[in-house]
Amino acid sequence: MSSASKGDRKATLDAASWLFNVVTSVGIILVNKALMATYGFSFATTLTGLHFVTTTLLTTILKSLGYIQSVHLQTSDIIKFVLFANFSIVGMNVSLMWNSVGFYQIAKLSMIPVSCFLEVVFDKVRYSRDTKLSILLVLLGVAVCTVTDVSVNAKGFIAAVVGVWSTALQQYYVHYLQRKYSIGSFNLLGQTAPAQAASLLLVGPFLDYWLTNKRVDAYAYSLTSILFIILSCTIAVGTNLSQFICIGRFTAVSFQVLGHMKTILVLILGFIFFGKEGLNLQVIIGMVIAIAGMIWYGNASSKPGGKERRSFSLPKSQDYSSLPVSSEPDEKV
């Protein structure tokens, strides 16, 4: 296969990966918004646990059919990943409860600088001036769109710090584990989903009661709300898988930067389906700035020297050399 054909195939797969992630992520946000706002199912942590139960069932079935290879991950790696992922979920939920929406959005935006810091420290990545400026432009645009009132307190700030760093570490670890063990996205998801499902279902009901003062077992389930929960769990399988695919093909920073396109789409679809309240010139200007920054980032990071890893080494794990490699470490957006 010629280099041009390989490049075209890679570009097609990259675009398909992002489209898969955007569609499933925006879809699950809209479904969950309807489930929580319309039907009052406000148990976010427990719902996330059900998402991973569904993911576990699917990966188990595929593994039994031979579509997913059985790969052994070190227990310490699984524990660290699950801790990062669960602290991310809990931290961001508590941050939203204790802080204003404006500060919560600022906390989400700070994940990009934190992810950049992790790549610079652990992977020795170096960013060009244009790449740095494009990231700042994306942050500015999304901030203009979403940040309104900003108020913070001590415990809210601590929750935000825990949520941001845990999320950045979890996303970095997805990329790290796929390279360390040379495994595909579905294989990694199949190894980590059971532990996440068990831990979230164990902690979720108590955390949700603490956050909402409501018990999940006392919720008035109806046929419609159950169907929405099933739909949410079904879409979540695609969301979880697409996140692993995108981070595996690119990096956590690229996933965060271009992932803000989902924020823009959610705003647009929210105005379409839930009314035009909040749509003003400031929001439109912010959207335009953010999209311009994403386009600039895509061009800047793909140029020679735009984003490069100066050196990279991982401890070699035995018996993994024969498995298919899901992504190349230095692929560019």
Coordinates of C-alpha atoms in Angstrom, one line a residue:
M1 CA 0.0 0.0 0.0
S2 CA 1.4 3.4 -1.0
S3 CA 2.1 6.1 1.6
A4 CA -0.7 8.2 0.1
S5 CA -3.2 5.4 0.5
K6 CA -2.1 4.8 4.1
G7 CA -2.4 8.5 4.8
D8 CA -5.9 8.6 3.3
R9 CA -6.9 5.5 5.3
K10 CA -5.6 7.0 8.5
A11 CA -7.4 10.3 7.9
T12 CA -10.6 8.4 7.2
L13 CA -10.3 6.3 10.4
D14 CA -9.4 9.4 12.4
A15 CA -12.5 11.3 11.2
A16 CA -14.7 8.2 11.8
S17 CA -13.3 7.9 15.4
W18 CA -14.1 11.5 16.1
L19 CA -17.5 11.3 14.6
F20 CA -18.3 8.2 16.6
N21 CA -17.2 10.0 19.8
V22 CA -19.1 13.2 19.1
V23 CA -22.3 11.5 18.1
T24 CA -22.3 9.1 21.2
S25 CA -21.2 11.8 23.6
V26 CA -23.7 14.4 22.5
G27 CA -26.4 11.7 22.3
I28 CA -25.8 10.5 25.9
I29 CA -25.8 14.1 27.2
L30 CA -29.2 14.8 25.6
V31 CA -30.7 11.5 26.8
N32 CA -29.4 12.0 30.4
K33 CA -30.6 15.6 30.4
A34 CA -34.1 14.4 29.5
L35 CA -33.9 11.5 32.0
M36 CA -32.8 13.8 34.9
A37 CA -34.7 17.0 34.0
T38 CA -38.0 15.4 32.8
Y39 CA -38.2 12.2 34.8
G40 CA -36.2 13.3 37.9
F41 CA -33.7 10.5 37.8
S42 CA -30.8 12.5 39.5
F43 CA -28.6 9.6 40.4
A44 CA -25.6 10.4 38.2
T45 CA -23.0 8.2 39.9
T46 CA -25.3 5.1 40.0
L47 CA -26.2 5.7 36.4
T48 CA -22.6 5.7 35.4
G49 CA -22.2 2.4 37.3
L50 CA -25.0 1.0 35.2
H51 CA -23.2 2.2 32.1
F52 CA -20.2 0.2 33.0
V53 CA -22.3 -2.8 33.9
T54 CA -23.7 -2.7 30.3
T55 CA -20.2 -2.3 28.9
T56 CA -18.9 -5.2 31.0
L57 CA -21.8 -7.5 29.7
L58 CA -21.0 -6.6 26.1
T59 CA -17.3 -7.1 26.4
T60 CA -17.8 -10.4 28.2
I61 CA -20.0 -11.6 25.4
L62 CA -17.6 -10.5 22.7
K63 CA -14.7 -12.1 24.6
S64 CA -16.6 -15.5 24.8
L65 CA -17.2 -15.3 21.1
G66 CA -13.5 -14.7 20.4
Y67 CA -13.7 -11.1 19.2
I68 CA -11.7 -9.8 22.1
Q69 CA -8.4 -11.3 23.2
S70 CA -7.8 -12.2 26.8
V71 CA -5.0 -10.0 27.9
H72 CA -3.5 -9.8 31.4
L73 CA -3.0 -6.3 32.9
Q74 CA -1.1 -5.9 36.0
T75 CA -3.4 -5.5 39.0
S76 CA -1.6 -2.3 40.1
D77 CA -2.3 -0.7 36.7
I78 CA -6.0 -1.6 36.8
I79 CA -6.3 -0.3 40.4
K80 CA -4.6 3.0 39.5
F81 CA -6.8 3.4 36.4
V82 CA -10.1 2.7 38.3
L83 CA -9.1 5.1 41.1
F84 CA -8.3 7.9 38.6
A85 CA -11.6 7.2 36.7
N86 CA -13.8 7.0 39.8
F87 CA -12.2 10.1 41.5
S88 CA -12.8 11.9 38.2
I89 CA -16.5 11.1 38.3
V90 CA -17.0 11.8 42.0
G91 CA -14.8 14.9 41.9
M92 CA -16.6 16.6 39.0
N93 CA -20.1 15.7 40.4
V94 CA -19.2 17.2 43.8
S95 CA -17.5 20.2 42.1
L96 CA -20.7 20.9 40.2
M97 CA -22.7 20.7 43.5
W98 CA -20.4 22.9 45.6
N99 CA -19.4 25.5 42.9
S100 CA -21.2 27.8 40.6
V101 CA -21.7 26.6 37.0
G102 CA -19.2 29.3 35.8
F103 CA -16.4 27.9 38.1
Y104 CA -17.3 24.4 37.1
Q105 CA -16.8 25.3 33.4
I106 CA -13.4 26.9 34.3
A107 CA -12.4 23.7 36.0
K108 CA -13.3 21.7 33.0
L109 CA -11.2 24.1 30.8
S110 CA -8.2 23.7 33.1
M111 CA -8.0 20.0 32.1
I112 CA -6.2 20.9 28.9
P113 CA -3.3 22.7 30.6
V114 CA -3.1 19.8 33.1
S115 CA -3.1 17.2 30.3
C116 CA -0.3 19.3 28.5
F117 CA 1.7 19.2 31.7
L118 CA 1.4 15.4 32.0
E119 CA 2.5 14.9 28.4
V120 CA 5.5 17.3 28.9
V121 CA 6.6 15.6 32.1
F122 CA 6.0 11.9 31.3
D123 CA 6.2 11.8 27.5
K124 CA 8.7 14.6 26.9
V125 CA 6.3 16.2 24.4
R126 CA 7.2 19.6 23.0
Y127 CA 4.6 22.0 21.6
S128 CA 5.2 24.6 19.0
R129 CA 4.2 28.3 19.5
D130 CA 1.3 27.9 17.1
T131 CA 0.0 24.8 18.9
K132 CA 0.1 26.6 22.3
L133 CA -1.7 29.7 20.9
S134 CA -4.4 27.5 19.3
I135 CA -5.0 25.8 22.6
L136 CA -5.4 29.2 24.3
L137 CA -7.8 30.3 21.6
V138 CA -10.0 27.2 22.1
L139 CA -10.0 27.9 25.9
L140 CA -10.9 31.5 25.3
G141 CA -13.8 30.6 23.0
V142 CA -15.3 28.0 25.2
A143 CA -14.9 30.3 28.2
V144 CA -16.8 33.0 26.4
C145 CA -19.6 30.5 25.6
T146 CA -20.0 28.9 29.0
V147 CA -18.5 30.9 31.8
T148 CA -21.0 33.3 33.4
D149 CA -21.2 33.7 37.2
V150 CA -18.0 32.6 38.9
S151 CA -18.0 31.9 42.7
V152 CA -16.0 29.4 44.6
N153 CA -15.4 28.2 48.1
A154 CA -12.6 26.2 49.8
K155 CA -14.3 22.7 49.7
G156 CA -15.6 23.4 46.1
F157 CA -12.1 24.3 45.0
I158 CA -10.6 21.1 46.5
A159 CA -13.3 19.0 44.7
A160 CA -12.6 20.7 41.4
V161 CA -8.8 20.1 41.8
V162 CA -9.4 16.4 42.5
G163 CA -11.8 16.1 39.6
V164 CA -9.6 17.9 37.1
W165 CA -6.4 16.0 38.0
S166 CA -8.1 12.7 38.2
T167 CA -9.7 13.2 34.8
A168 CA -6.5 14.2 33.2
L169 CA -4.6 11.3 34.7
Q170 CA -7.4 8.8 33.7
Q171 CA -7.2 10.0 30.1
Y172 CA -3.4 10.0 30.0
Y173 CA -3.5 6.5 31.5
V174 CA -5.8 5.2 28.7
H175 CA -3.1 6.2 26.1
Y176 CA -0.3 4.9 28.3
L177 CA -1.9 1.4 28.9
Q178 CA -2.7 0.9 25.2
R179 CA 1.0 1.6 24.3
K180 CA 2.4 -0.3 27.3
Y181 CA 0.5 -3.6 26.6
S182 CA 0.0 -3.0 22.8
I183 CA -3.7 -3.7 23.1
G184 CA -6.8 -2.3 21.3
S185 CA -9.4 0.0 22.8
F186 CA -12.0 -2.8 23.3
N187 CA -9.5 -5.0 25.0
L188 CA -8.6 -2.3 27.5
L189 CA -12.2 -1.4 28.1
G190 CA -13.0 -5.1 28.7
Q191 CA -10.2 -5.2 31.4
T192 CA -11.2 -2.1 33.2
A193 CA -15.0 -1.9 32.9
P194 CA -15.8 -4.7 35.4
A195 CA -13.8 -3.1 38.2
Q196 CA -15.3 0.3 37.5
A197 CA -18.9 -1.1 37.4
A198 CA -18.4 -2.9 40.7
S199 CA -16.9 0.1 42.5
L200 CA -19.4 2.6 41.2
L201 CA -22.4 0.5 42.0
L202 CA -21.0 0.0 45.5
V203 CA -20.3 3.7 46.1
G204 CA -22.8 5.3 43.8
P205 CA -26.1 5.0 45.7
F206 CA -24.5 6.4 48.9
L207 CA -22.8 9.3 47.0
D208 CA -26.0 10.1 45.1
Y209 CA -28.0 10.2 48.4
W210 CA -25.4 12.5 49.9
L211 CA -25.6 14.8 46.8
T212 CA -29.3 14.8 46.3
N213 CA -30.8 13.6 49.6
K214 CA -32.8 11.0 47.5
R215 CA -32.5 7.2 47.5
V216 CA -32.2 5.4 44.2
D217 CA -34.2 2.5 45.5
A218 CA -37.1 4.9 46.4
Y219 CA -37.3 6.4 42.9
A220 CA -40.7 6.0 41.3
Y221 CA -39.6 3.9 38.2
S222 CA -41.9 4.1 35.2
L223 CA -41.8 2.3 31.9
T224 CA -40.6 5.4 30.1
S225 CA -37.9 6.2 32.7
I226 CA -36.6 2.6 32.5
L227 CA -36.5 2.8 28.7
F228 CA -34.5 6.0 29.0
I229 CA -32.1 4.4 31.4
I230 CA -31.7 1.4 29.0
L231 CA -31.1 3.9 26.1
S232 CA -28.5 5.8 28.2
C233 CA -26.7 2.6 29.1
T234 CA -26.7 1.5 25.4
I235 CA -25.3 4.8 24.1
A236 CA -22.7 4.8 27.0
V237 CA -21.1 1.6 25.6
G238 CA -20.3 3.6 22.4
T239 CA -19.2 6.6 24.4
N240 CA -16.8 4.6 26.6
L241 CA -15.4 2.8 23.6
S242 CA -15.1 5.9 21.4
Q243 CA -13.2 7.7 24.2
F244 CA -10.7 4.8 24.4
I245 CA -10.3 4.8 20.6
C246 CA -9.8 8.5 20.3
I247 CA -7.3 8.8 23.1
G248 CA -5.5 5.7 21.8
R249 CA -5.2 7.1 18.2
F250 CA -4.3 10.6 19.4
T251 CA -3.4 11.9 22.9
A252 CA -5.3 13.1 25.9
V253 CA -4.6 16.7 25.0
S254 CA -5.9 16.4 21.4
F255 CA -9.0 14.6 22.8
Q256 CA -9.6 17.5 25.2
V257 CA -9.0 20.2 22.6
L258 CA -11.2 18.8 19.8
G259 CA -13.5 17.4 22.4
H260 CA -14.8 20.9 23.1
M261 CA -16.5 20.6 19.8
K262 CA -19.0 18.5 21.7
T263 CA -19.6 21.4 24.1
I264 CA -20.4 23.6 21.2
L265 CA -22.8 21.0 19.7
V266 CA -24.5 20.4 23.0
L267 CA -25.1 24.2 23.3
I268 CA -26.5 24.3 19.7
L269 CA -28.7 21.3 20.1
G270 CA -29.8 22.5 23.6
F271 CA -31.0 25.7 22.0
I272 CA -32.8 23.7 19.3
F273 CA -34.5 21.1 21.5
F274 CA -34.9 22.9 24.8
G275 CA -35.5 26.5 23.8
K276 CA -33.4 29.5 22.8
E277 CA -33.0 30.9 26.3
G278 CA -29.4 31.9 26.9
L279 CA -28.5 32.2 23.2
N280 CA -27.0 35.6 22.7
L281 CA -24.2 37.4 20.8
Q282 CA -21.6 36.5 23.4
V283 CA -22.4 32.8 23.1
I284 CA -22.2 32.9 19.3
I285 CA -18.9 34.8 19.3
G286 CA -17.5 32.3 21.8
M287 CA -18.5 29.4 19.5
V288 CA -16.8 31.0 16.5
I289 CA -13.6 31.6 18.5
A290 CA -13.6 28.1 19.8
I291 CA -14.2 26.5 16.4
A292 CA -11.4 28.7 14.8
G293 CA -9.1 27.5 17.6
M294 CA -9.9 23.9 17.0
I295 CA -9.2 24.2 13.3
W296 CA -5.9 26.0 14.0
Y297 CA -4.9 23.4 16.5
G298 CA -5.5 20.6 14.0
N299 CA -3.3 22.3 11.4
A300 CA -0.6 23.4 13.9
S301 CA -0.3 20.1 15.7
S302 CA 0.0 18.2 12.4
K303 CA 2.9 20.2 11.1
P304 CA 6.5 19.1 11.6
G305 CA 7.5 20.2 15.1
G306 CA 3.9 21.2 16.0
K307 CA 3.7 18.5 18.6
E308 CA 6.5 16.0 19.0
R309 CA 7.8 13.5 21.5
R310 CA 11.5 14.0 22.1
S311 CA 12.0 10.6 23.8
F312 CA 9.7 7.9 25.0
S313 CA 10.3 4.7 26.9
L314 CA 8.1 2.2 28.6
P315 CA 8.9 -0.9 30.6
K316 CA 8.5 -3.9 28.4
S317 CA 5.8 -6.4 29.4
Q318 CA 6.3 -10.0 28.5
D319 CA 4.1 -11.9 26.1
Y320 CA 2.5 -8.9 24.5
S321 CA 4.7 -8.4 21.5
S322 CA 2.6 -10.7 19.3
L323 CA -0.6 -8.7 19.9
P324 CA -1.9 -6.1 17.4
V325 CA -0.9 -2.5 18.0
S326 CA -4.0 -0.3 18.1
S327 CA -2.3 3.0 17.5
E328 CA 1.1 4.7 16.9
P329 CA 2.5 6.8 19.7
D330 CA 3.3 9.8 17.5
E331 CA 0.1 10.0 15.4
K332 CA -1.0 13.6 14.8
V333 CA -4.5 15.1 14.5

